[in-house]
Amino acid sequence: MTLTIDIEPLSPVLGASIRGIDLRKPVDVATQKMLYQAFIDHSVLCFPGQELAAADQLRFANFFGRGDGGDRQKSRDANNRRTGQRGMMYVSNIRENGKLIGVLPDGEMMFHSDGAHRESPYRATTLYAITIPSQGGNTLFANLYAAYEALPQKTKDKIENLVTRIVYDYEAVDRADTIAADPVLPRAQHRLVKTHPDSGRKTLYLSRLMTQDIVDLPADEGEELLLELFDHCEKPEFVYAHEWKVDDLLIWDNRCTNHARTDFPAEEQRKLRRYTVSEPDAPVQT
Ligand code: OGA
Ligand code: MN
């Protein structure tokens, strides 16, 4: 029996919707390769109508790299910080006994790329919709290949060799917070223009939430350039808005897209299950 897998673009900007595959069942290596190629071609894949247990989602994550399937809850150090390997997380505003069950709980989030503050950022993120509010809470995806390609040649030449500092401060709600991020927060340096290792295409690598500054440029000159580039990347022509349905499974490529979230009613519940995908040769992460 041959499966007929149907791949349809999600939007003119990026993304594809994939039907005709049941991710609860084993997937042969040829199909896994085909899915990886679709991921490279479209940058965001949506598998609607999947009914997945956590183990199914982790198996899927492993088709795309090293799924972060550790048990991060179990081990804690003397300061009660998690020391376990990265694993499943919920993205949710739900509280049980007054405690949040997940991360990234409330409201709007600025554009960013997951793990950009690490030497080796997550290659991809998978998110599976369990409970979705009646309105809002959309995830926006920006195509950073297209944003790069649309820049004037003069700007491309100017930014070609620049390096940025990227910081993780998910509590930041505006640029001032990111610029003034606490020096103890984790950060890394990355090139502003990268070549995607699988597609060979050039892409911008920066975001309003996480890029703190440009190394080797005076602060105001760097910030002016960054603001211009953030505005450029966030133009509607480069952005697809995903309106979640329960049982959607998404995977996105953090190497050539940014994502953001729109606001949603605080009194409604939102819950998604998340596994990141690391580069296979990255050190094991907590
Ligand atoms: C994430 C994230 C956005 C959302 O899981 O990394 O940014 O829409 N999620 O919840
Ligand atoms: Mn994110």
PDB file of C-alpha atoms and ligand atoms in Angstrom:
ATOM      1  CA  MET A   1       0.000   0.000   0.000  1.00  0.00           C
ATOM      2  CA  THR A   2       1.371   3.427  -0.847  1.00  0.00           C
ATOM      3  CA  LEU A   3       0.464   6.440   1.194  1.00  0.00           C
ATOM      4  CA  THR A   4      -0.594   9.496  -0.733  1.00  0.00           C
ATOM      5  CA  ILE A   5       0.962  12.401   1.076  1.00  0.00           C
ATOM      6  CA  ASP A   6      -0.493  15.718   0.108  1.00  0.00           C
ATOM      7  CA  ILE A   7       1.631  18.879   0.452  1.00  0.00           C
ATOM      8  CA  GLU A   8      -0.151  22.232  -0.020  1.00  0.00           C
ATOM      9  CA  PRO A   9       1.344  25.703   0.533  1.00  0.00           C
ATOM     10  CA  LEU A  10      -0.046  27.421   3.651  1.00  0.00           C
ATOM     11  CA  SER A  11       0.516  30.901   2.220  1.00  0.00           C
ATOM     12  CA  PRO A  12       2.485  32.675  -0.511  1.00  0.00           C
ATOM     13  CA  VAL A  13       5.057  33.658   2.145  1.00  0.00           C
ATOM     14  CA  LEU A  14       6.105  30.317   3.576  1.00  0.00           C
ATOM     15  CA  GLY A  15       4.736  27.109   5.069  1.00  0.00           C
ATOM     16  CA  ALA A  16       3.059  23.958   3.833  1.00  0.00           C
ATOM     17  CA  SER A  17       0.236  21.859   5.145  1.00  0.00           C
ATOM     18  CA  ILE A  18       0.766  18.090   5.027  1.00  0.00           C
ATOM     19  CA  ARG A  19      -2.050  15.545   4.998  1.00  0.00           C
ATOM     20  CA  GLY A  20      -2.243  11.815   4.392  1.00  0.00           C
ATOM     21  CA  ILE A  21       0.145  10.660   7.103  1.00  0.00           C
ATOM     22  CA  ASP A  22      -0.664   9.308  10.558  1.00  0.00           C
ATOM     23  CA  LEU A  23       2.168  10.299  12.881  1.00  0.00           C
ATOM     24  CA  ARG A  24       1.095   7.763  15.511  1.00  0.00           C
ATOM     25  CA  LYS A  25       2.369   5.042  13.160  1.00  0.00           C
ATOM     26  CA  PRO A  26       5.967   4.234  12.183  1.00  0.00           C
ATOM     27  CA  VAL A  27       7.233   6.356   9.277  1.00  0.00           C
ATOM     28  CA  ASP A  28       9.784   4.769   6.917  1.00  0.00           C
ATOM     29  CA  VAL A  29      13.138   6.414   6.261  1.00  0.00           C
ATOM     30  CA  ALA A  30      12.254   7.475   2.700  1.00  0.00           C
ATOM     31  CA  THR A  31       9.178   9.315   4.006  1.00  0.00           C
ATOM     32  CA  GLN A  32      11.199  10.895   6.827  1.00  0.00           C
ATOM     33  CA  LYS A  33      13.644  12.207   4.192  1.00  0.00           C
ATOM     34  CA  MET A  34      10.789  13.539   2.115  1.00  0.00           C
ATOM     35  CA  LEU A  35       9.418  15.362   5.173  1.00  0.00           C
ATOM     36  CA  TYR A  36      12.849  16.825   5.903  1.00  0.00           C
ATOM     37  CA  GLN A  37      13.062  18.100   2.332  1.00  0.00           C
ATOM     38  CA  ALA A  38       9.590  19.665   2.645  1.00  0.00           C
ATOM     39  CA  PHE A  39      10.775  21.313   5.882  1.00  0.00           C
ATOM     40  CA  ILE A  40      13.771  22.808   4.022  1.00  0.00           C
ATOM     41  CA  ASP A  41      11.617  23.900   1.082  1.00  0.00           C
ATOM     42  CA  HIS A  42       8.786  25.497   3.117  1.00  0.00           C
ATOM     43  CA  SER A  43      10.436  26.389   6.509  1.00  0.00           C
ATOM     44  CA  VAL A  44       7.186  25.724   8.431  1.00  0.00           C
ATOM     45  CA  LEU A  45       5.129  22.524   8.185  1.00  0.00           C
ATOM     46  CA  CYS A  46       1.643  22.041   9.602  1.00  0.00           C
ATOM     47  CA  PHE A  47       0.129  18.588  10.090  1.00  0.00           C
ATOM     48  CA  PRO A  48      -3.552  19.195  10.838  1.00  0.00           C
ATOM     49  CA  GLY A  49      -5.776  16.709  12.626  1.00  0.00           C
ATOM     50  CA  GLN A  50      -3.074  14.632  14.324  1.00  0.00           C
ATOM     51  CA  GLU A  51      -3.977  13.026  17.645  1.00  0.00           C
ATOM     52  CA  LEU A  52      -0.601  12.705  19.252  1.00  0.00           C
ATOM     53  CA  ALA A  53       0.756  11.506  22.559  1.00  0.00           C
ATOM     54  CA  ALA A  54       4.009  13.106  23.730  1.00  0.00           C
ATOM     55  CA  ALA A  55       5.989  10.058  22.565  1.00  0.00           C
ATOM     56  CA  ASP A  56       4.574  10.413  19.030  1.00  0.00           C
ATOM     57  CA  GLN A  57       5.601  14.052  18.916  1.00  0.00           C
ATOM     58  CA  LEU A  58       9.136  13.237  20.110  1.00  0.00           C
ATOM     59  CA  ARG A  59       9.473  10.480  17.496  1.00  0.00           C
ATOM     60  CA  PHE A  60       8.415  13.024  14.868  1.00  0.00           C
ATOM     61  CA  ALA A  61      10.917  15.604  16.231  1.00  0.00           C
ATOM     62  CA  ASN A  62      13.673  13.029  15.737  1.00  0.00           C
ATOM     63  CA  PHE A  63      13.038  12.907  11.966  1.00  0.00           C
ATOM     64  CA  PHE A  64      14.444  16.463  11.782  1.00  0.00           C
ATOM     65  CA  GLY A  65      17.532  16.275  14.023  1.00  0.00           C
ATOM     66  CA  ARG A  66      18.079  15.383  17.675  1.00  0.00           C
ATOM     67  CA  GLY A  67      14.746  15.701  19.441  1.00  0.00           C
ATOM     68  CA  ASP A  68      15.309  17.091  22.936  1.00  0.00           C
ATOM     69  CA  GLY A  69      13.647  14.252  24.779  1.00  0.00           C
ATOM     70  CA  GLY A  70      15.337  14.352  28.175  1.00  0.00           C
ATOM     71  CA  ASP A  71      13.596  14.509  31.499  1.00  0.00           C
ATOM     72  CA  ARG A  72      14.156  18.091  32.522  1.00  0.00           C
ATOM     73  CA  GLN A  73      11.877  17.921  35.550  1.00  0.00           C
ATOM     74  CA  LYS A  74      13.703  15.204  37.450  1.00  0.00           C
ATOM     75  CA  SER A  75      17.102  16.574  38.378  1.00  0.00           C
ATOM     76  CA  ARG A  76      17.556  19.854  40.204  1.00  0.00           C
ATOM     77  CA  ASP A  77      20.615  21.465  41.746  1.00  0.00           C
ATOM     78  CA  ALA A  78      20.930  23.026  45.212  1.00  0.00           C
ATOM     79  CA  ASN A  79      19.253  26.207  43.921  1.00  0.00           C
ATOM     80  CA  ASN A  80      16.327  24.201  42.599  1.00  0.00           C
ATOM     81  CA  ARG A  81      17.398  24.890  39.009  1.00  0.00           C
ATOM     82  CA  ARG A  82      16.739  22.179  36.494  1.00  0.00           C
ATOM     83  CA  THR A  83      19.830  20.224  35.577  1.00  0.00           C
ATOM     84  CA  GLY A  84      18.125  17.516  33.549  1.00  0.00           C
ATOM     85  CA  GLN A  85      18.447  17.360  29.797  1.00  0.00           C
ATOM     86  CA  ARG A  86      15.924  19.391  27.792  1.00  0.00           C
ATOM     87  CA  GLY A  87      12.616  17.691  27.279  1.00  0.00           C
ATOM     88  CA  MET A  88       8.928  18.223  26.803  1.00  0.00           C
ATOM     89  CA  MET A  89       7.433  21.561  27.823  1.00  0.00           C
ATOM     90  CA  TYR A  90       3.998  23.050  27.711  1.00  0.00           C
ATOM     91  CA  VAL A  91       3.468  26.536  26.360  1.00  0.00           C
ATOM     92  CA  SER A  92       0.467  27.497  28.453  1.00  0.00           C
ATOM     93  CA  ASN A  93      -1.241  30.087  30.626  1.00  0.00           C
ATOM     94  CA  ILE A  94      -2.994  27.378  32.668  1.00  0.00           C
ATOM     95  CA  ARG A  95      -2.310  27.306  36.391  1.00  0.00           C
ATOM     96  CA  GLU A  96      -2.753  24.287  38.622  1.00  0.00           C
ATOM     97  CA  ASN A  97      -2.748  24.912  42.380  1.00  0.00           C
ATOM     98  CA  GLY A  98      -1.647  28.450  41.607  1.00  0.00           C
ATOM     99  CA  LYS A  99       1.409  27.279  39.632  1.00  0.00           C
ATOM    100  CA  LEU A 100       1.888  27.640  35.892  1.00  0.00           C
ATOM    101  CA  ILE A 101       2.015  24.275  34.140  1.00  0.00           C
ATOM    102  CA  GLY A 102       4.194  25.636  31.340  1.00  0.00           C
ATOM    103  CA  VAL A 103       6.297  28.426  29.907  1.00  0.00           C
ATOM    104  CA  LEU A 104       5.593  31.568  27.856  1.00  0.00           C
ATOM    105  CA  PRO A 105       2.197  31.967  29.504  1.00  0.00           C
ATOM    106  CA  ASP A 106       0.454  35.202  28.651  1.00  0.00           C
ATOM    107  CA  GLY A 107      -0.330  37.485  25.796  1.00  0.00           C
ATOM    108  CA  GLU A 108       1.660  38.889  22.978  1.00  0.00           C
ATOM    109  CA  MET A 109       5.282  37.978  22.228  1.00  0.00           C
ATOM    110  CA  MET A 110       7.709  39.849  19.995  1.00  0.00           C
ATOM    111  CA  PHE A 111       9.465  38.203  17.052  1.00  0.00           C
ATOM    112  CA  HIS A 112      12.325  35.868  17.947  1.00  0.00           C
ATOM    113  CA  SER A 113      14.086  32.638  17.017  1.00  0.00           C
ATOM    114  CA  ASP A 114      14.248  29.836  19.593  1.00  0.00           C
ATOM    115  CA  GLY A 115      17.640  29.242  21.159  1.00  0.00           C
ATOM    116  CA  ALA A 116      19.337  32.134  19.341  1.00  0.00           C
ATOM    117  CA  HIS A 117      21.075  33.012  22.619  1.00  0.00           C
ATOM    118  CA  ARG A 118      22.980  29.697  22.463  1.00  0.00           C
ATOM    119  CA  GLU A 119      26.150  28.889  20.522  1.00  0.00           C
ATOM    120  CA  SER A 120      24.155  26.162  18.843  1.00  0.00           C
ATOM    121  CA  PRO A 121      20.524  27.309  18.573  1.00  0.00           C
ATOM    122  CA  TYR A 122      17.697  24.802  18.190  1.00  0.00           C
ATOM    123  CA  ARG A 123      17.413  23.754  14.588  1.00  0.00           C
ATOM    124  CA  ALA A 124      13.664  23.494  14.869  1.00  0.00           C
ATOM    125  CA  THR A 125      10.740  23.681  17.278  1.00  0.00           C
ATOM    126  CA  THR A 126       7.667  21.449  17.262  1.00  0.00           C
ATOM    127  CA  LEU A 127       4.415  22.681  18.806  1.00  0.00           C
ATOM    128  CA  TYR A 128       1.201  20.665  19.111  1.00  0.00           C
ATOM    129  CA  ALA A 129      -2.117  22.361  19.876  1.00  0.00           C
ATOM    130  CA  ILE A 130      -4.111  20.877  22.767  1.00  0.00           C
ATOM    131  CA  THR A 131      -6.298  23.819  23.875  1.00  0.00           C
ATOM    132  CA  ILE A 132      -6.748  26.986  21.839  1.00  0.00           C
ATOM    133  CA  PRO A 133      -8.571  30.211  22.780  1.00  0.00           C
ATOM    134  CA  SER A 134     -11.621  31.313  20.789  1.00  0.00           C
ATOM    135  CA  GLN A 135      -9.685  34.235  19.328  1.00  0.00           C
ATOM    136  CA  GLY A 136      -6.095  35.485  19.023  1.00  0.00           C
ATOM    137  CA  GLY A 137      -3.015  33.604  20.164  1.00  0.00           C
ATOM    138  CA  ASN A 138      -1.952  33.240  16.531  1.00  0.00           C
ATOM    139  CA  THR A 139       1.667  32.418  15.830  1.00  0.00           C
ATOM    140  CA  LEU A 140       3.228  34.682  13.199  1.00  0.00           C
ATOM    141  CA  PHE A 141       6.110  33.420  11.076  1.00  0.00           C
ATOM    142  CA  ALA A 142       8.484  35.714   9.188  1.00  0.00           C
ATOM    143  CA  ASN A 143      10.428  34.449   6.171  1.00  0.00           C
ATOM    144  CA  LEU A 144      13.976  35.720   6.738  1.00  0.00           C
ATOM    145  CA  TYR A 145      15.274  34.453   3.373  1.00  0.00           C
ATOM    146  CA  ALA A 146      12.737  36.637   1.595  1.00  0.00           C
ATOM    147  CA  ALA A 147      13.478  39.562   3.902  1.00  0.00           C
ATOM    148  CA  TYR A 148      17.206  39.250   3.145  1.00  0.00           C
ATOM    149  CA  GLU A 149      16.680  38.937  -0.595  1.00  0.00           C
ATOM    150  CA  ALA A 150      14.485  42.056  -0.712  1.00  0.00           C
ATOM    151  CA  LEU A 151      17.168  44.299   0.825  1.00  0.00           C
ATOM    152  CA  PRO A 152      18.920  46.825  -1.402  1.00  0.00           C
ATOM    153  CA  GLN A 153      22.403  45.651  -2.476  1.00  0.00           C
ATOM    154  CA  LYS A 154      23.935  48.541  -0.517  1.00  0.00           C
ATOM    155  CA  THR A 155      22.407  47.254   2.734  1.00  0.00           C
ATOM    156  CA  LYS A 156      23.436  43.665   1.942  1.00  0.00           C
ATOM    157  CA  ASP A 157      27.034  44.821   1.497  1.00  0.00           C
ATOM    158  CA  LYS A 158      26.945  46.848   4.701  1.00  0.00           C
ATOM    159  CA  ILE A 159      25.651  44.010   6.901  1.00  0.00           C
ATOM    160  CA  GLU A 160      27.460  41.064   5.282  1.00  0.00           C
ATOM    161  CA  ASN A 161      30.175  40.733   7.947  1.00  0.00           C
ATOM    162  CA  LEU A 162      28.404  42.125  11.017  1.00  0.00           C
ATOM    163  CA  VAL A 163      28.111  40.120  14.218  1.00  0.00           C
ATOM    164  CA  THR A 164      25.369  40.561  16.826  1.00  0.00           C
ATOM    165  CA  ARG A 165      24.956  39.754  20.496  1.00  0.00           C
ATOM    166  CA  ILE A 166      21.801  37.797  21.246  1.00  0.00           C
ATOM    167  CA  VAL A 167      20.335  37.479  24.726  1.00  0.00           C
ATOM    168  CA  TYR A 168      17.603  35.408  26.318  1.00  0.00           C
ATOM    169  CA  ASP A 169      15.200  37.550  28.318  1.00  0.00           C
ATOM    170  CA  TYR A 170      11.717  36.276  27.600  1.00  0.00           C
ATOM    171  CA  GLU A 171      10.280  38.731  30.083  1.00  0.00           C
ATOM    172  CA  ALA A 172      11.327  41.568  27.824  1.00  0.00           C
ATOM    173  CA  VAL A 173       8.277  43.358  26.530  1.00  0.00           C
ATOM    174  CA  ASP A 174      10.004  46.089  24.580  1.00  0.00           C
ATOM    175  CA  ARG A 175      13.377  46.995  23.070  1.00  0.00           C
ATOM    176  CA  ALA A 176      14.479  48.892  26.181  1.00  0.00           C
ATOM    177  CA  ASP A 177      14.260  45.630  28.205  1.00  0.00           C
ATOM    178  CA  THR A 178      16.302  43.720  25.638  1.00  0.00           C
ATOM    179  CA  ILE A 179      18.958  46.415  25.321  1.00  0.00           C
ATOM    180  CA  ALA A 180      19.286  46.638  29.112  1.00  0.00           C
ATOM    181  CA  ALA A 181      19.121  42.854  29.677  1.00  0.00           C
ATOM    182  CA  ASP A 182      20.819  41.682  32.853  1.00  0.00           C
ATOM    183  CA  PRO A 183      24.464  40.733  32.165  1.00  0.00           C
ATOM    184  CA  VAL A 184      23.956  37.364  33.892  1.00  0.00           C
ATOM    185  CA  LEU A 185      21.427  36.252  31.289  1.00  0.00           C
ATOM    186  CA  PRO A 186      22.711  33.729  28.734  1.00  0.00           C
ATOM    187  CA  ARG A 187      23.841  35.151  25.435  1.00  0.00           C
ATOM    188  CA  ALA A 188      25.789  34.290  22.306  1.00  0.00           C
ATOM    189  CA  GLN A 189      27.204  35.995  19.250  1.00  0.00           C
ATOM    190  CA  HIS A 190      25.972  35.220  15.764  1.00  0.00           C
ATOM    191  CA  ARG A 191      26.465  36.583  12.287  1.00  0.00           C
ATOM    192  CA  LEU A 192      23.709  38.894  11.118  1.00  0.00           C
ATOM    193  CA  VAL A 193      23.710  37.219   7.701  1.00  0.00           C
ATOM    194  CA  LYS A 194      23.968  33.445   7.679  1.00  0.00           C
ATOM    195  CA  THR A 195      23.988  30.825   4.966  1.00  0.00           C
ATOM    196  CA  HIS A 196      21.482  28.075   5.714  1.00  0.00           C
ATOM    197  CA  PRO A 197      23.439  24.798   5.774  1.00  0.00           C
ATOM    198  CA  ASP A 198      20.749  22.750   3.987  1.00  0.00           C
ATOM    199  CA  SER A 199      19.344  25.189   1.427  1.00  0.00           C
ATOM    200  CA  GLY A 200      22.562  27.133   0.781  1.00  0.00           C
ATOM    201  CA  ARG A 201      20.462  30.331   0.789  1.00  0.00           C
ATOM    202  CA  LYS A 202      21.397  33.486   2.656  1.00  0.00           C
ATOM    203  CA  THR A 203      19.127  34.586   5.483  1.00  0.00           C
ATOM    204  CA  LEU A 204      18.957  37.356   8.061  1.00  0.00           C
ATOM    205  CA  TYR A 205      19.449  36.265  11.654  1.00  0.00           C
ATOM    206  CA  LEU A 206      18.148  38.858  14.110  1.00  0.00           C
ATOM    207  CA  SER A 207      15.029  39.605  16.131  1.00  0.00           C
ATOM    208  CA  ARG A 208      13.412  42.400  18.076  1.00  0.00           C
ATOM    209  CA  LEU A 209      13.065  40.280  21.223  1.00  0.00           C
ATOM    210  CA  MET A 210      16.553  38.785  21.375  1.00  0.00           C
ATOM    211  CA  THR A 211      19.142  40.779  19.397  1.00  0.00           C
ATOM    212  CA  GLN A 212      20.767  43.104  21.881  1.00  0.00           C
ATOM    213  CA  ASP A 213      23.292  44.985  19.764  1.00  0.00           C
ATOM    214  CA  ILE A 214      25.816  44.823  16.946  1.00  0.00           C
ATOM    215  CA  VAL A 215      29.388  44.115  17.947  1.00  0.00           C
ATOM    216  CA  ASP A 216      31.800  46.726  16.566  1.00  0.00           C
ATOM    217  CA  LEU A 217      29.212  49.409  15.822  1.00  0.00           C
ATOM    218  CA  PRO A 218      28.625  52.385  18.129  1.00  0.00           C
ATOM    219  CA  ALA A 219      25.447  51.783  20.179  1.00  0.00           C
ATOM    220  CA  ASP A 220      23.188  54.345  18.439  1.00  0.00           C
ATOM    221  CA  GLU A 221      24.342  53.488  14.953  1.00  0.00           C
ATOM    222  CA  GLY A 222      23.813  49.772  15.667  1.00  0.00           C
ATOM    223  CA  GLU A 223      20.373  50.324  17.190  1.00  0.00           C
ATOM    224  CA  GLU A 224      19.275  52.478  14.262  1.00  0.00           C
ATOM    225  CA  LEU A 225      20.311  49.762  11.816  1.00  0.00           C
ATOM    226  CA  LEU A 226      18.654  47.047  13.916  1.00  0.00           C
ATOM    227  CA  LEU A 227      15.341  48.950  14.148  1.00  0.00           C
ATOM    228  CA  GLU A 228      15.341  49.440  10.391  1.00  0.00           C
ATOM    229  CA  LEU A 229      15.973  45.719   9.847  1.00  0.00           C
ATOM    230  CA  PHE A 230      13.357  44.591  12.425  1.00  0.00           C
ATOM    231  CA  ASP A 231      10.726  46.768  10.723  1.00  0.00           C
ATOM    232  CA  HIS A 232      11.762  45.339   7.371  1.00  0.00           C
ATOM    233  CA  CYS A 233      11.552  41.667   8.504  1.00  0.00           C
ATOM    234  CA  GLU A 234       8.148  42.216  10.112  1.00  0.00           C
ATOM    235  CA  LYS A 235       6.490  43.663   6.998  1.00  0.00           C
ATOM    236  CA  PRO A 236       3.244  41.819   6.164  1.00  0.00           C
ATOM    237  CA  GLU A 237       4.682  40.625   2.842  1.00  0.00           C
ATOM    238  CA  PHE A 238       7.163  38.411   4.739  1.00  0.00           C
ATOM    239  CA  VAL A 239       4.758  37.203   7.458  1.00  0.00           C
ATOM    240  CA  TYR A 240       2.287  34.305   7.644  1.00  0.00           C
ATOM    241  CA  ALA A 241      -0.175  34.224  10.574  1.00  0.00           C
ATOM    242  CA  HIS A 242      -1.042  30.727  11.758  1.00  0.00           C
ATOM    243  CA  GLU A 243      -4.510  30.432  13.272  1.00  0.00           C
ATOM    244  CA  TRP A 244      -4.295  27.320  15.378  1.00  0.00           C
ATOM    245  CA  LYS A 245      -6.791  24.498  15.373  1.00  0.00           C
ATOM    246  CA  VAL A 246      -6.770  21.827  18.053  1.00  0.00           C
ATOM    247  CA  ASP A 247      -4.624  18.847  16.900  1.00  0.00           C
ATOM    248  CA  ASP A 248      -2.403  20.937  14.614  1.00  0.00           C
ATOM    249  CA  LEU A 249       1.238  19.875  14.826  1.00  0.00           C
ATOM    250  CA  LEU A 250       3.701  22.498  13.597  1.00  0.00           C
ATOM    251  CA  ILE A 251       7.430  22.359  13.043  1.00  0.00           C
ATOM    252  CA  TRP A 252       9.423  25.449  12.101  1.00  0.00           C
ATOM    253  CA  ASP A 253      13.007  26.081  11.065  1.00  0.00           C
ATOM    254  CA  ASN A 254      14.655  28.488  13.522  1.00  0.00           C
ATOM    255  CA  ARG A 255      17.561  29.051  11.104  1.00  0.00           C
ATOM    256  CA  CYS A 256      15.561  31.043   8.530  1.00  0.00           C
ATOM    257  CA  THR A 257      12.335  32.161  10.248  1.00  0.00           C
ATOM    258  CA  ASN A 258      11.297  34.275  13.207  1.00  0.00           C
ATOM    259  CA  HIS A 259       8.051  33.806  15.083  1.00  0.00           C
ATOM    260  CA  ALA A 260       5.869  35.946  17.319  1.00  0.00           C
ATOM    261  CA  ARG A 261       2.505  35.574  19.041  1.00  0.00           C
ATOM    262  CA  THR A 262      -0.559  37.778  18.991  1.00  0.00           C
ATOM    263  CA  ASP A 263      -2.474  38.593  22.159  1.00  0.00           C
ATOM    264  CA  PHE A 264      -5.350  36.436  23.388  1.00  0.00           C
ATOM    265  CA  PRO A 265      -7.960  36.753  26.161  1.00  0.00           C
ATOM    266  CA  ALA A 266      -6.248  36.165  29.508  1.00  0.00           C
ATOM    267  CA  GLU A 267      -9.341  34.412  30.884  1.00  0.00           C
ATOM    268  CA  GLU A 268      -9.247  31.743  28.162  1.00  0.00           C
ATOM    269  CA  GLN A 269      -6.983  28.710  28.236  1.00  0.00           C
ATOM    270  CA  ARG A 270      -4.206  28.033  25.745  1.00  0.00           C
ATOM    271  CA  LYS A 271      -2.051  24.913  25.898  1.00  0.00           C
ATOM    272  CA  LEU A 272       0.454  23.557  23.379  1.00  0.00           C
ATOM    273  CA  ARG A 273       3.027  20.794  23.768  1.00  0.00           C
ATOM    274  CA  ARG A 274       6.558  21.665  22.728  1.00  0.00           C
ATOM    275  CA  TYR A 275       9.726  19.739  21.903  1.00  0.00           C
ATOM    276  CA  THR A 276      12.756  21.472  20.449  1.00  0.00           C
ATOM    277  CA  VAL A 277      15.082  19.817  17.912  1.00  0.00           C
ATOM    278  CA  SER A 278      18.805  20.358  18.412  1.00  0.00           C
ATOM    279  CA  GLU A 279      21.606  20.035  15.878  1.00  0.00           C
ATOM    280  CA  PRO A 280      22.776  16.417  16.131  1.00  0.00           C
ATOM    281  CA  ASP A 281      26.328  17.479  17.097  1.00  0.00           C
ATOM    282  CA  ALA A 282      25.286  20.156  19.647  1.00  0.00           C
ATOM    283  CA  PRO A 283      26.264  19.587  23.264  1.00  0.00           C
ATOM    284  CA  VAL A 284      23.452  18.129  25.329  1.00  0.00           C
ATOM    285  CA  GLN A 285      21.461  21.067  26.696  1.00  0.00           C
ATOM    286  CA  THR A 286      19.512  21.679  29.854  1.00  0.00           C
TER     287      THR A 286
HETATM  288  C1  OGA B   1       7.619  28.974  21.354  1.00  0.00           C
HETATM  289  C2  OGA B   1       6.835  30.171  21.029  1.00  0.00           C
HETATM  290  C3  OGA B   1       4.684  31.006  20.403  1.00  0.00           C
HETATM  291  C4  OGA B   1       3.255  30.675  20.642  1.00  0.00           C
HETATM  292  O1  OGA B   1       7.024  27.957  21.734  1.00  0.00           O
HETATM  293  O2  OGA B   1       8.851  29.034  21.214  1.00  0.00           O
HETATM  294  O3  OGA B   1       7.393  31.209  20.780  1.00  0.00           O
HETATM  295  O4  OGA B   1       2.449  30.987  19.753  1.00  0.00           O
HETATM  296  N1  OGA B   1       5.516  30.022  20.970  1.00  0.00           N
HETATM  297  O5  OGA B   1       2.925  30.170  21.709  1.00  0.00           O
HETATM  298 MN    MN B   2       9.575  30.861  20.525  1.00  0.00          MN
END
